[in-house]
Amino acid sequence: DAGVTQSPTHLIKTRGQQVTLRCSPKSGHDTVSWYQQALGQGPQFIFQYYEEEERQRGNFPDRFSGHQFPNYSSELNVNALLLGDSALYLCASRSSGNGANTGELFFGEGSRLTVL
Amino acid sequence: GESVGLHLPTLSVQEGDNSIINCAYSNSASDYFIWYKQESGKGPQFIIDIRSNMDKRQGQRVTVLLNKTVKHLSLQIAATQPGDSAVYFCAEMKASKLTFGTGTRLQVTL
């Protein structure tokens, strides 16, 4: 049973460019969240997707957008990249059924984005 | 506002000893409090959670204590092993959204 998988693992972009990160949730999970983790910091909530809609959003600008597909996989898009967007982007999944009765989220290994 | 903070940025423990990692929180409306372990180059790994209406929960070698009076959360690791070396985050969950603290690095010395 594959856990949460993310791609790419590492990428380098320049300021002003756009990036798309991808996530496949753990089998049986239907809810996907994205987090940004700056070096030496805890992850910060970006947004959450369920039933192909954004359900919650953290304090991130509109440059950050996402999508969830019918197979529950998700994408995170960041436009007009800034140097400060350099971070580890983590995807986490859970089930809206039994998983809703626990605090457990399953995280992927992350996509390390460097903006030059 | 909401915040989850940790008292110590680095904790050094000898192998075999017990470790205690502490965390303070300010949002009393959280549904769960959770501890995650993050090893270098990896995503956070769930350790244990506790519902907001509980005081104590035990897992394998780990115990989480929740003191709602002083808004304090702790993680106790029994017989600490080298494989326990990592950064530990406390987090609070409300409506499936996690709010993390900045983390405590646990160093296990031989």
Coordinates of C-alpha atoms in Angstrom, one line a residue:
Chain A
D1 CA 0.0 0.0 0.0
A2 CA 1.7 3.2 -1.2
G3 CA 1.6 6.1 1.2
V4 CA 1.3 9.7 0.1
T5 CA 3.5 10.3 -3.0
Q6 CA 4.7 13.7 -4.2
S7 CA 6.5 14.9 -7.3
P8 CA 8.9 16.2 -8.1
T9 CA 11.2 15.7 -5.1
H10 CA 13.4 18.7 -5.9
L11 CA 13.1 21.6 -8.3
I12 CA 14.7 24.9 -9.0
K13 CA 12.9 27.9 -10.4
T14 CA 13.6 31.6 -10.9
R15 CA 11.6 34.6 -9.7
G16 CA 8.5 35.2 -11.6
Q17 CA 8.1 31.7 -12.9
Q18 CA 5.2 29.4 -12.1
V19 CA 5.4 25.9 -10.5
T20 CA 3.1 22.9 -10.3
L21 CA 3.5 20.3 -7.6
R22 CA 1.7 17.0 -7.6
C23 CA 0.4 14.7 -4.9
S24 CA -1.3 11.3 -4.8
P25 CA -3.0 10.5 -1.5
K26 CA -2.7 7.3 0.5
S27 CA -5.0 4.6 -0.8
G28 CA -8.5 5.1 0.6
H29 CA -8.0 8.8 1.5
D30 CA -10.1 11.4 -0.1
T31 CA -9.0 14.6 1.6
V32 CA -5.7 16.3 0.7
S33 CA -4.0 19.2 2.4
W34 CA -0.9 21.2 1.4
Y35 CA 1.6 22.7 3.8
Q36 CA 4.6 24.9 3.3
Q37 CA 7.7 24.3 5.5
A38 CA 10.4 26.9 5.6
L39 CA 13.8 25.7 6.8
G40 CA 13.9 25.3 10.5
Q41 CA 10.2 26.0 10.9
G42 CA 7.0 24.0 11.4
P43 CA 4.8 23.3 8.4
Q44 CA 2.2 26.1 7.6
F45 CA -1.2 25.2 6.3
I46 CA -1.9 26.4 2.8
F47 CA -5.3 24.8 1.9
Q48 CA -7.3 21.6 2.0
Y49 CA -9.3 19.9 -0.8
Y50 CA -12.2 17.6 -0.5
E51 CA -14.6 16.5 -3.2
E52 CA -12.6 18.5 -5.7
E53 CA -13.2 21.8 -3.9
E54 CA -11.1 24.0 -1.7
R55 CA -12.6 23.6 1.8
Q56 CA -10.2 25.6 4.0
R57 CA -7.4 28.0 3.3
G58 CA -4.6 29.4 5.4
N59 CA -2.9 32.8 5.2
F60 CA -1.5 32.5 1.7
P61 CA -1.9 34.9 -1.2
D62 CA -4.0 34.1 -4.3
R63 CA -0.7 33.2 -6.1
F64 CA -1.1 29.8 -4.4
S65 CA -3.9 27.8 -5.9
G66 CA -4.8 24.2 -6.1
H67 CA -6.9 21.5 -7.7
Q68 CA -8.2 18.1 -6.7
F69 CA -9.0 15.5 -9.4
P70 CA -11.8 12.8 -9.3
N71 CA -9.2 10.2 -8.3
Y72 CA -8.4 12.4 -5.2
S73 CA -4.9 13.4 -6.4
S74 CA -4.1 17.0 -6.1
E75 CA -1.9 19.8 -7.5
L76 CA -0.5 22.9 -5.9
N77 CA 0.3 25.8 -8.2
V78 CA 2.3 28.8 -7.3
N79 CA 2.4 31.8 -9.7
A80 CA 4.9 34.7 -9.9
L81 CA 7.4 33.0 -7.6
L82 CA 9.2 35.0 -5.0
L83 CA 12.5 34.1 -3.3
G84 CA 10.5 33.6 -0.1
D85 CA 8.5 30.8 -1.7
S86 CA 11.6 28.6 -1.3
A87 CA 10.5 25.8 1.0
L88 CA 9.5 22.2 1.4
Y89 CA 6.0 21.7 0.2
L90 CA 4.2 18.9 2.0
C91 CA 1.1 17.1 1.0
A92 CA -1.0 15.3 3.6
S93 CA -4.0 13.1 3.2
R94 CA -6.7 11.5 5.4
S95 CA -10.0 9.8 5.0
S96 CA -13.2 11.8 5.7
G97 CA -14.7 8.6 7.1
N98 CA -12.9 6.8 9.9
G99 CA -10.0 9.1 9.6
A100 CA -12.2 12.0 10.8
N101 CA -12.1 10.5 14.3
T102 CA -8.4 10.9 14.7
G103 CA -5.8 13.6 14.5
E104 CA -3.6 11.6 12.2
L105 CA -2.6 12.9 8.8
F106 CA -0.3 11.0 6.5
F107 CA 2.4 13.2 5.0
G108 CA 4.4 12.7 1.9
E109 CA 8.2 13.3 1.7
G110 CA 7.6 16.7 0.2
S111 CA 8.8 18.7 -2.8
R112 CA 11.8 20.9 -2.2
L113 CA 11.4 24.1 -4.1
T114 CA 14.3 26.5 -4.5
V115 CA 13.6 29.9 -6.1
L116 CA 16.6 31.8 -7.4
Chain B
G1 CA -4.7 34.4 18.0
E2 CA -3.9 30.7 17.6
S3 CA -0.3 29.6 18.4
V4 CA 1.4 26.4 19.3
G5 CA 4.9 26.9 20.8
L6 CA 7.6 24.8 22.3
H7 CA 9.7 25.5 25.3
L8 CA 13.1 24.1 24.2
P9 CA 14.5 24.1 20.7
T10 CA 17.0 21.3 21.4
L11 CA 16.9 18.4 23.9
S12 CA 19.9 16.1 24.4
V13 CA 19.2 12.7 26.1
Q14 CA 21.3 9.7 26.8
E15 CA 20.3 6.5 25.2
G16 CA 18.1 4.5 27.5
D17 CA 16.9 7.5 29.4
N18 CA 13.4 8.9 29.2
S19 CA 12.7 12.0 27.1
I20 CA 10.1 14.7 27.8
I21 CA 9.3 17.2 25.2
N22 CA 7.0 20.1 26.2
C23 CA 4.6 22.3 24.3
A24 CA 2.4 25.2 25.1
Y25 CA -0.8 26.1 23.2
S26 CA -3.2 29.0 23.3
N27 CA -6.2 27.8 21.3
S28 CA -8.6 25.9 23.7
A29 CA -11.0 25.1 20.9
S30 CA -8.8 22.5 19.2
D31 CA -10.3 19.0 18.6
Y32 CA -7.0 17.1 18.9
F33 CA -3.4 17.7 19.9
I34 CA -0.9 15.7 18.0
W35 CA 2.8 14.9 18.1
Y36 CA 4.7 14.4 14.9
K37 CA 8.3 13.3 14.3
Q38 CA 10.3 14.5 11.4
E39 CA 13.6 13.0 10.4
S40 CA 16.0 14.9 8.1
G41 CA 14.8 14.9 4.5
K42 CA 11.5 13.3 5.3
G43 CA 7.9 14.4 5.9
P44 CA 6.4 14.5 9.4
Q45 CA 5.4 11.1 10.8
F46 CA 2.4 10.8 13.1
I47 CA 3.4 9.6 16.6
I48 CA 0.3 9.9 18.8
D49 CA -2.7 12.1 19.3
I50 CA -5.0 13.0 22.1
R51 CA -8.5 14.3 22.0
S52 CA -9.1 17.6 23.7
N53 CA -11.4 15.9 26.3
M54 CA -8.6 13.5 27.5
D55 CA -5.7 14.0 29.9
K56 CA -3.5 11.1 29.0
R57 CA -2.9 8.7 26.2
Q58 CA -0.3 5.9 25.9
G59 CA 1.2 4.3 22.9
Q60 CA 4.2 2.1 22.3
R61 CA 7.0 3.7 24.4
V62 CA 5.2 7.1 24.2
T63 CA 2.8 8.9 26.4
V64 CA 1.1 12.2 25.7
L65 CA -0.2 14.3 28.6
L66 CA -2.6 17.2 28.2
N67 CA -3.1 19.8 30.9
K68 CA -5.9 22.0 29.8
T69 CA -5.7 24.2 33.0
V70 CA -2.3 25.5 32.0
K71 CA -2.6 24.8 28.3
H72 CA 0.4 22.5 28.2
L73 CA 1.1 19.3 26.2
S74 CA 4.0 16.9 26.7
L75 CA 5.4 13.9 24.9
Q76 CA 7.2 11.3 27.0
I77 CA 9.4 8.8 25.2
A78 CA 10.5 5.8 27.3
A79 CA 14.0 4.2 26.9
T80 CA 15.1 6.7 24.2
Q81 CA 16.9 5.1 21.3
P82 CA 19.2 6.5 18.7
G83 CA 16.4 6.1 16.1
D84 CA 14.4 8.6 18.1
S85 CA 16.7 11.4 17.1
A86 CA 14.6 13.8 15.0
V87 CA 12.7 17.1 15.3
Y88 CA 9.4 16.7 17.2
F89 CA 6.5 19.0 16.5
C90 CA 3.4 19.4 18.5
A91 CA 0.3 20.4 16.5
E92 CA -3.3 21.2 17.2
M93 CA -6.1 20.2 14.9
K94 CA -9.3 22.0 14.4
A95 CA -11.7 21.0 11.5
S96 CA -8.9 18.9 9.9
K97 CA -6.5 21.9 9.8
L98 CA -3.2 21.4 11.6
T99 CA -1.3 24.3 13.3
F100 CA 2.3 23.3 14.0
G101 CA 4.8 24.7 16.5
T102 CA 8.4 25.4 15.5
G103 CA 9.7 22.0 16.7
T104 CA 12.2 20.6 19.2
R105 CA 15.3 18.7 18.1
L106 CA 15.9 15.6 20.1
Q107 CA 19.5 14.4 20.1
V108 CA 20.2 11.0 21.5
T109 CA 23.7 10.5 22.8
L110 CA 25.3 7.1 23.2

